[in-house]
Short mmCIF file of C-alpha atoms in Angstrom, two decimals:
data_model
loop_
_atom_site.label_atom_id
_atom_site.label_comp_id
_atom_site.label_asym_id
_atom_site.label_seq_id
_atom_site.Cartn_x
_atom_site.Cartn_y
_atom_site.Cartn_z
CA MET A 1461 -3.34 -182.72 -45.74
CA LYS A 1462 -5.16 -180.68 -48.25
CA PHE A 1463 -4.22 -181.92 -52.11
CA LYS A 1464 -3.05 -178.59 -52.80
CA ALA A 1465 -0.57 -178.39 -49.78
CA LEU A 1466 0.42 -181.84 -50.36
CA LEU A 1467 1.64 -180.69 -53.70
CA LYS A 1468 3.43 -177.96 -52.49
CA SER A 1469 5.22 -179.70 -49.88
CA PHE A 1470 6.67 -182.17 -52.76
CA VAL A 1471 8.08 -179.02 -54.61
CA GLY A 1472 12.12 -179.77 -54.32
CA GLN A 1473 11.87 -182.82 -53.22
CA ASN A 1474 15.00 -185.16 -53.92
CA VAL A 1475 13.58 -189.08 -55.63
CA LEU A 1476 15.51 -191.47 -56.41
CA VAL A 1477 14.41 -193.63 -59.35
CA LEU A 1478 15.68 -196.59 -60.02
CA GLY A 1479 13.76 -199.17 -62.04
CA ASP A 1480 13.02 -200.68 -65.95
CA LEU A 1481 13.88 -198.12 -67.80
CA MET A 1482 11.91 -198.03 -71.79
CA LEU A 1483 11.81 -196.40 -74.31
CA ASP A 1484 8.22 -195.77 -76.42
CA GLU A 1485 8.15 -195.13 -79.99
CA TYR A 1486 5.35 -194.35 -81.95
CA ILE A 1487 4.63 -194.86 -85.82
CA VAL A 1488 2.34 -192.78 -86.88
CA GLY A 1489 0.19 -192.72 -90.28
CA LYS A 1490 -3.10 -193.31 -92.32
CA ALA A 1491 -5.12 -196.27 -92.53
CA THR A 1492 -5.20 -196.26 -96.32
CA ARG A 1493 -6.32 -200.41 -97.57
CA ILE A 1494 -6.22 -203.96 -96.47
CA SER A 1495 -3.07 -205.35 -97.61
CA PRO A 1496 -3.51 -208.23 -100.60
CA GLU A 1497 -0.76 -210.18 -98.42
CA ALA A 1498 -3.30 -211.00 -95.27
CA PRO A 1499 -6.28 -209.24 -93.80
CA VAL A 1500 -4.52 -206.90 -92.19
CA MET A 1501 -4.27 -202.81 -92.42
CA VAL A 1502 -1.81 -201.09 -94.36
CA VAL A 1503 -0.31 -198.22 -92.89
CA LYS A 1504 1.27 -195.71 -94.77
CA GLN A 1505 3.86 -193.91 -92.48
CA HIS A 1506 3.50 -189.88 -92.04
CA ARG A 1507 5.82 -189.21 -88.76
CA THR A 1508 7.79 -191.12 -86.32
CA PHE A 1509 8.58 -190.08 -82.50
CA SER A 1510 9.61 -191.31 -79.16
CA VAL A 1511 9.73 -190.89 -75.44
CA PRO A 1512 11.04 -192.10 -72.44
CA GLY A 1513 8.68 -194.64 -71.05
CA GLY A 1514 8.83 -197.16 -67.88
CA ALA A 1515 10.76 -195.56 -64.51
CA ALA A 1516 12.35 -193.00 -66.98
CA ASN A 1517 8.59 -191.80 -67.51
CA VAL A 1518 8.25 -191.97 -63.77
CA ALA A 1519 10.96 -189.65 -63.47
CA LYS A 1520 9.83 -187.26 -65.18
CA ASN A 1521 6.46 -186.97 -63.58
CA VAL A 1522 8.55 -186.43 -60.54
CA VAL A 1523 10.16 -183.25 -62.52
CA ALA A 1524 6.25 -182.20 -63.72
CA LEU A 1525 5.26 -182.31 -59.97
CA GLY A 1526 7.69 -179.89 -58.32
CA GLY A 1527 10.48 -182.69 -57.51
CA LYS A 1528 14.12 -183.43 -58.43
CA ALA A 1529 14.76 -186.84 -60.30
CA THR A 1530 17.56 -188.73 -60.32
CA VAL A 1531 17.65 -192.18 -62.55
CA VAL A 1532 19.48 -195.14 -62.34
CA GLY A 1533 18.64 -198.01 -64.91
CA VAL A 1534 20.35 -200.56 -67.69
CA VAL A 1535 20.20 -200.24 -71.20
CA GLY A 1536 21.17 -202.33 -74.21
CA GLU A 1537 24.17 -200.77 -75.93
CA ASP A 1538 21.97 -199.89 -79.19
CA ALA A 1539 20.25 -197.16 -80.45
CA ALA A 1540 17.31 -196.72 -77.91
CA GLY A 1541 19.93 -196.48 -75.14
CA ILE A 1542 21.57 -193.71 -76.56
CA ASP A 1543 18.37 -192.04 -77.16
CA LEU A 1544 17.61 -192.91 -73.33
CA GLN A 1545 20.17 -191.25 -71.97
CA GLU A 1546 20.17 -188.53 -74.07
CA ALA A 1547 16.62 -187.68 -73.04
CA LEU A 1548 17.49 -188.24 -69.63
CA GLY A 1549 20.61 -186.29 -70.03
CA GLU A 1550 22.47 -185.10 -66.15
CA HIS A 1551 19.13 -186.35 -64.41
CA GLY A 1552 20.37 -190.53 -65.45
CA PHE A 1553 22.69 -192.90 -64.56
CA ILE A 1554 22.44 -195.72 -67.16
CA ILE A 1555 24.36 -198.53 -67.02
CA PRO A 1556 24.76 -200.21 -70.36
CA ASP A 1557 25.01 -203.99 -70.54
CA PRO A 1558 25.98 -205.40 -73.63
CA ASN A 1559 23.94 -208.70 -73.02
CA ARG A 1560 20.23 -207.17 -72.91
CA PRO A 1561 18.35 -205.17 -75.37
CA THR A 1562 17.15 -201.89 -74.61
CA THR A 1563 12.97 -202.11 -73.70
CA ARG A 1564 11.52 -200.56 -76.45
CA LYS A 1565 7.71 -200.59 -77.31
CA THR A 1566 6.76 -199.03 -80.80
CA ARG A 1567 3.22 -198.88 -81.09
CA ILE A 1568 1.88 -198.25 -85.13
CA LEU A 1569 -1.09 -195.40 -84.57
CA ALA A 1570 -3.12 -195.24 -87.92
CA ASP A 1571 -5.35 -191.54 -88.22
CA THR A 1572 -3.81 -190.48 -84.97
CA ALA A 1573 -5.71 -192.46 -82.38
CA HIS A 1574 -6.71 -195.89 -83.73
CA GLN A 1575 -3.58 -198.35 -82.14
CA VAL A 1576 -2.93 -201.30 -84.95
CA LEU A 1577 -0.14 -202.53 -83.19
CA ARG A 1578 2.29 -203.06 -80.65
CA ILE A 1579 5.68 -204.46 -81.11
CA ASP A 1580 7.73 -205.11 -77.66
CA HIS A 1581 11.82 -205.47 -78.16
CA GLU A 1582 12.61 -206.98 -74.29
CA SER A 1583 14.70 -208.89 -72.21
CA GLU A 1584 12.87 -210.01 -68.90
CA ASP A 1585 16.15 -212.58 -67.79
CA PRO A 1586 17.42 -211.17 -64.12
CA LEU A 1587 20.39 -209.17 -64.50
CA GLU A 1588 23.68 -210.70 -64.36
CA PRO A 1589 25.70 -210.66 -60.66
CA ASP A 1590 28.10 -208.09 -62.28
CA ILE A 1591 25.66 -205.34 -63.77
CA GLU A 1592 23.79 -205.76 -60.61
CA ASP A 1593 26.73 -204.49 -58.35
CA ALA A 1594 27.25 -201.90 -60.89
CA VAL A 1595 23.55 -200.61 -60.18
CA LEU A 1596 23.81 -201.26 -56.29
CA ALA A 1597 27.32 -199.23 -56.56
CA ALA A 1598 25.27 -196.50 -58.29
CA ILE A 1599 22.73 -196.45 -55.55
CA SER A 1600 25.15 -195.93 -52.98
CA ASP A 1601 26.66 -193.18 -54.63
CA ARG A 1602 23.60 -191.19 -54.84
CA MET A 1603 21.75 -192.52 -51.36
CA ASP A 1604 22.60 -189.48 -49.65
CA THR A 1605 21.23 -186.60 -51.37
CA ALA A 1606 17.93 -188.91 -51.75
CA GLN A 1607 14.79 -187.73 -49.43
CA VAL A 1608 12.93 -191.15 -51.00
CA VAL A 1609 13.42 -194.00 -53.12
CA LEU A 1610 11.20 -194.70 -55.41
CA LEU A 1611 11.46 -198.63 -57.13
CA SER A 1612 9.86 -198.73 -60.83
CA ASP A 1613 8.81 -202.50 -61.27
CA TYR A 1614 7.92 -203.36 -64.61
CA THR A 1615 9.27 -207.25 -64.21
CA LYS A 1616 11.99 -206.53 -67.12
CA GLY A 1617 14.80 -208.34 -65.01
CA VAL A 1618 16.70 -205.30 -63.07
CA LEU A 1619 14.67 -204.78 -59.97
CA THR A 1620 16.14 -208.45 -59.11
CA PRO A 1621 15.83 -209.77 -55.47
CA GLY A 1622 19.23 -208.93 -54.76
CA VAL A 1623 19.02 -205.30 -55.69
CA VAL A 1624 15.61 -204.66 -54.10
CA ALA A 1625 16.67 -206.20 -50.80
CA GLY A 1626 20.24 -204.29 -51.21
CA VAL A 1627 18.78 -200.75 -51.65
CA ILE A 1628 15.86 -201.64 -48.94
CA GLN A 1629 18.63 -201.94 -46.72
CA MET A 1630 21.07 -199.45 -47.87
CA ALA A 1631 17.71 -196.70 -47.73
CA ALA A 1632 17.24 -198.21 -44.08
CA LYS A 1633 20.26 -197.59 -42.70
CA LYS A 1634 19.92 -193.68 -43.89
CA GLY A 1635 16.03 -193.43 -42.87
CA ILE A 1636 14.75 -193.35 -46.20
CA PRO A 1637 11.68 -194.35 -47.37
CA VAL A 1638 11.24 -196.64 -50.07
CA VAL A 1639 8.02 -196.56 -52.13
CA ALA A 1640 7.26 -199.26 -55.01
CA ASN A 1641 5.12 -200.01 -57.76
CA ALA A 1642 5.28 -203.64 -57.95
CA LYS A 1643 3.73 -206.38 -60.21
CA PRO A 1644 2.89 -209.46 -57.62
CA SER A 1645 5.34 -211.95 -58.75
CA SER A 1646 7.70 -209.54 -57.50
CA LEU A 1647 6.21 -208.70 -53.96
CA PRO A 1648 8.11 -211.15 -52.40
CA PHE A 1649 11.54 -208.85 -52.82
CA TYR A 1650 9.79 -205.88 -51.04
CA SER A 1651 9.90 -206.77 -47.69
CA GLY A 1652 10.74 -203.55 -45.51
CA ALA A 1653 9.74 -201.41 -48.18
CA THR A 1654 7.71 -198.36 -46.72
CA LEU A 1655 5.05 -198.11 -49.22
CA VAL A 1656 4.12 -200.56 -52.46
CA SER A 1657 1.08 -200.33 -54.66
CA LEU A 1658 -0.54 -202.19 -56.21
CA ASN A 1659 -3.66 -201.82 -59.25
CA ALA A 1660 -6.99 -204.07 -58.08
CA ARG A 1661 -6.05 -206.36 -61.00
CA GLU A 1662 -2.86 -207.03 -59.46
CA ALA A 1663 -3.90 -206.92 -55.53
CA ALA A 1664 -6.53 -210.08 -57.17
CA ASP A 1665 -3.63 -211.56 -58.81
CA ALA A 1666 -1.04 -211.38 -56.05
CA VAL A 1667 -3.54 -212.91 -53.35
CA GLY A 1668 -4.74 -215.75 -56.06
CA VAL A 1669 -8.40 -214.28 -56.59
CA LYS A 1670 -9.91 -212.99 -59.73
CA ASP A 1671 -11.81 -209.71 -58.80
CA ILE A 1672 -11.27 -208.18 -55.28
CA LEU A 1673 -14.13 -205.63 -56.70
CA ARG A 1674 -16.84 -208.19 -57.25
CA HIS A 1675 -18.93 -207.33 -54.47
CA SER A 1676 -18.58 -203.42 -54.72
CA ASN A 1677 -21.93 -201.36 -55.53
CA GLY A 1678 -22.10 -197.74 -56.41
CA SER A 1679 -22.88 -196.77 -52.46
CA GLY A 1680 -19.50 -197.84 -51.69
CA ILE A 1681 -16.61 -200.91 -51.67
CA SER A 1682 -16.77 -204.00 -50.32
CA ASP A 1683 -14.48 -206.20 -47.83
CA MET A 1684 -12.56 -207.70 -50.69
CA PRO A 1685 -9.77 -204.67 -50.74
CA ARG A 1686 -9.53 -204.48 -47.19
CA GLU A 1687 -9.23 -208.04 -46.41
CA THR A 1688 -6.49 -208.17 -49.83
CA ALA A 1689 -4.26 -204.74 -48.08
CA ILE A 1690 -4.32 -206.65 -45.09
CA LYS A 1691 -3.17 -209.95 -46.30
CA LEU A 1692 -0.90 -208.07 -48.10
CA HIS A 1693 0.60 -205.92 -45.84
CA ARG A 1694 0.99 -209.06 -43.34
CA ASP A 1695 2.15 -211.74 -45.82
CA HIS A 1696 5.46 -209.37 -46.96
CA ARG A 1697 6.18 -207.27 -44.13
CA ILE A 1698 5.01 -204.34 -45.75
CA GLU A 1699 4.61 -200.75 -44.20
CA HIS A 1700 2.25 -199.73 -45.77
CA ILE A 1701 -0.06 -201.26 -48.84
CA LEU A 1702 -1.94 -198.99 -51.28
CA ILE A 1703 -4.72 -200.80 -53.76
CA THR A 1704 -6.42 -198.44 -56.49
CA LEU A 1705 -9.72 -198.87 -57.42
CA GLY A 1706 -10.25 -197.11 -60.20
CA GLU A 1707 -13.76 -195.50 -59.56
CA TYR A 1708 -14.19 -196.64 -56.22
CA GLY A 1709 -10.89 -195.19 -55.02
CA MET A 1710 -7.89 -196.41 -53.39
CA CYS A 1711 -7.63 -198.83 -50.12
CA THR A 1712 -4.37 -198.74 -47.75
CA GLU A 1713 -3.42 -200.96 -45.18
CA SER A 1714 -0.93 -200.06 -42.97
CA PHE A 1715 1.16 -200.56 -39.43
CA TYR A 1716 -0.09 -197.65 -37.96
CA VAL A 1717 -3.54 -197.35 -39.10
CA GLY A 1718 -5.00 -200.43 -40.29
CA PRO A 1719 -7.30 -200.67 -43.39
CA GLN A 1720 -8.66 -197.69 -44.61
CA LYS A 1721 -10.78 -196.24 -47.64
CA VAL A 1722 -9.59 -193.10 -49.51
#
């Protein structure tokens, strides 16, 4: 299918997004001098703003492509959680958890573009059983209207083994594909998923090597990405594995057609 036709076919698709919600905060200012207290910049603040990040940003991208997104996630009982709820509006079903903060990444930018510092406010602890149950109930209530389930995993504790397995089982019963961007440490959870995507570094970490592109050259791609995709596909029983390779394109492995370079 041609790229434009593929994009057109996505318009109106109902995508159920579940994963690690984040709030990306930006403090923008001008670097004025070096601090007398320590060898660091002094940034005079001009403005601040925040935008949805993590799984919330994935949902925004779905909408930008013409799809319809419903987001399920967990936030803390804090100001950042309220900001995310307001940003997502009716498209979000957000479960508050009093025992964890909303994941928040605060970036300090000097002279508009130069990032001086990033501060992460987060918990990587897995959800408590009662919150897991609430997440699965929210997914179950929304599964009938979904045409695809998208899991956005940043290893911040929402996509626990129990949550992922429950979602995959629910989707399988209804014939709904489950697509995920997973981290290497989480791959064992995703057995039975329709497609899992990783980048080259994540794929290398998943199979315990330093670099799957080290034998690549300007005219083509080595066998290492294909071998990696095959191994991940077989080890984790995932229907399709997609590895993004930067300038070298992508590599896929499927139950149906074997390894392919895109």
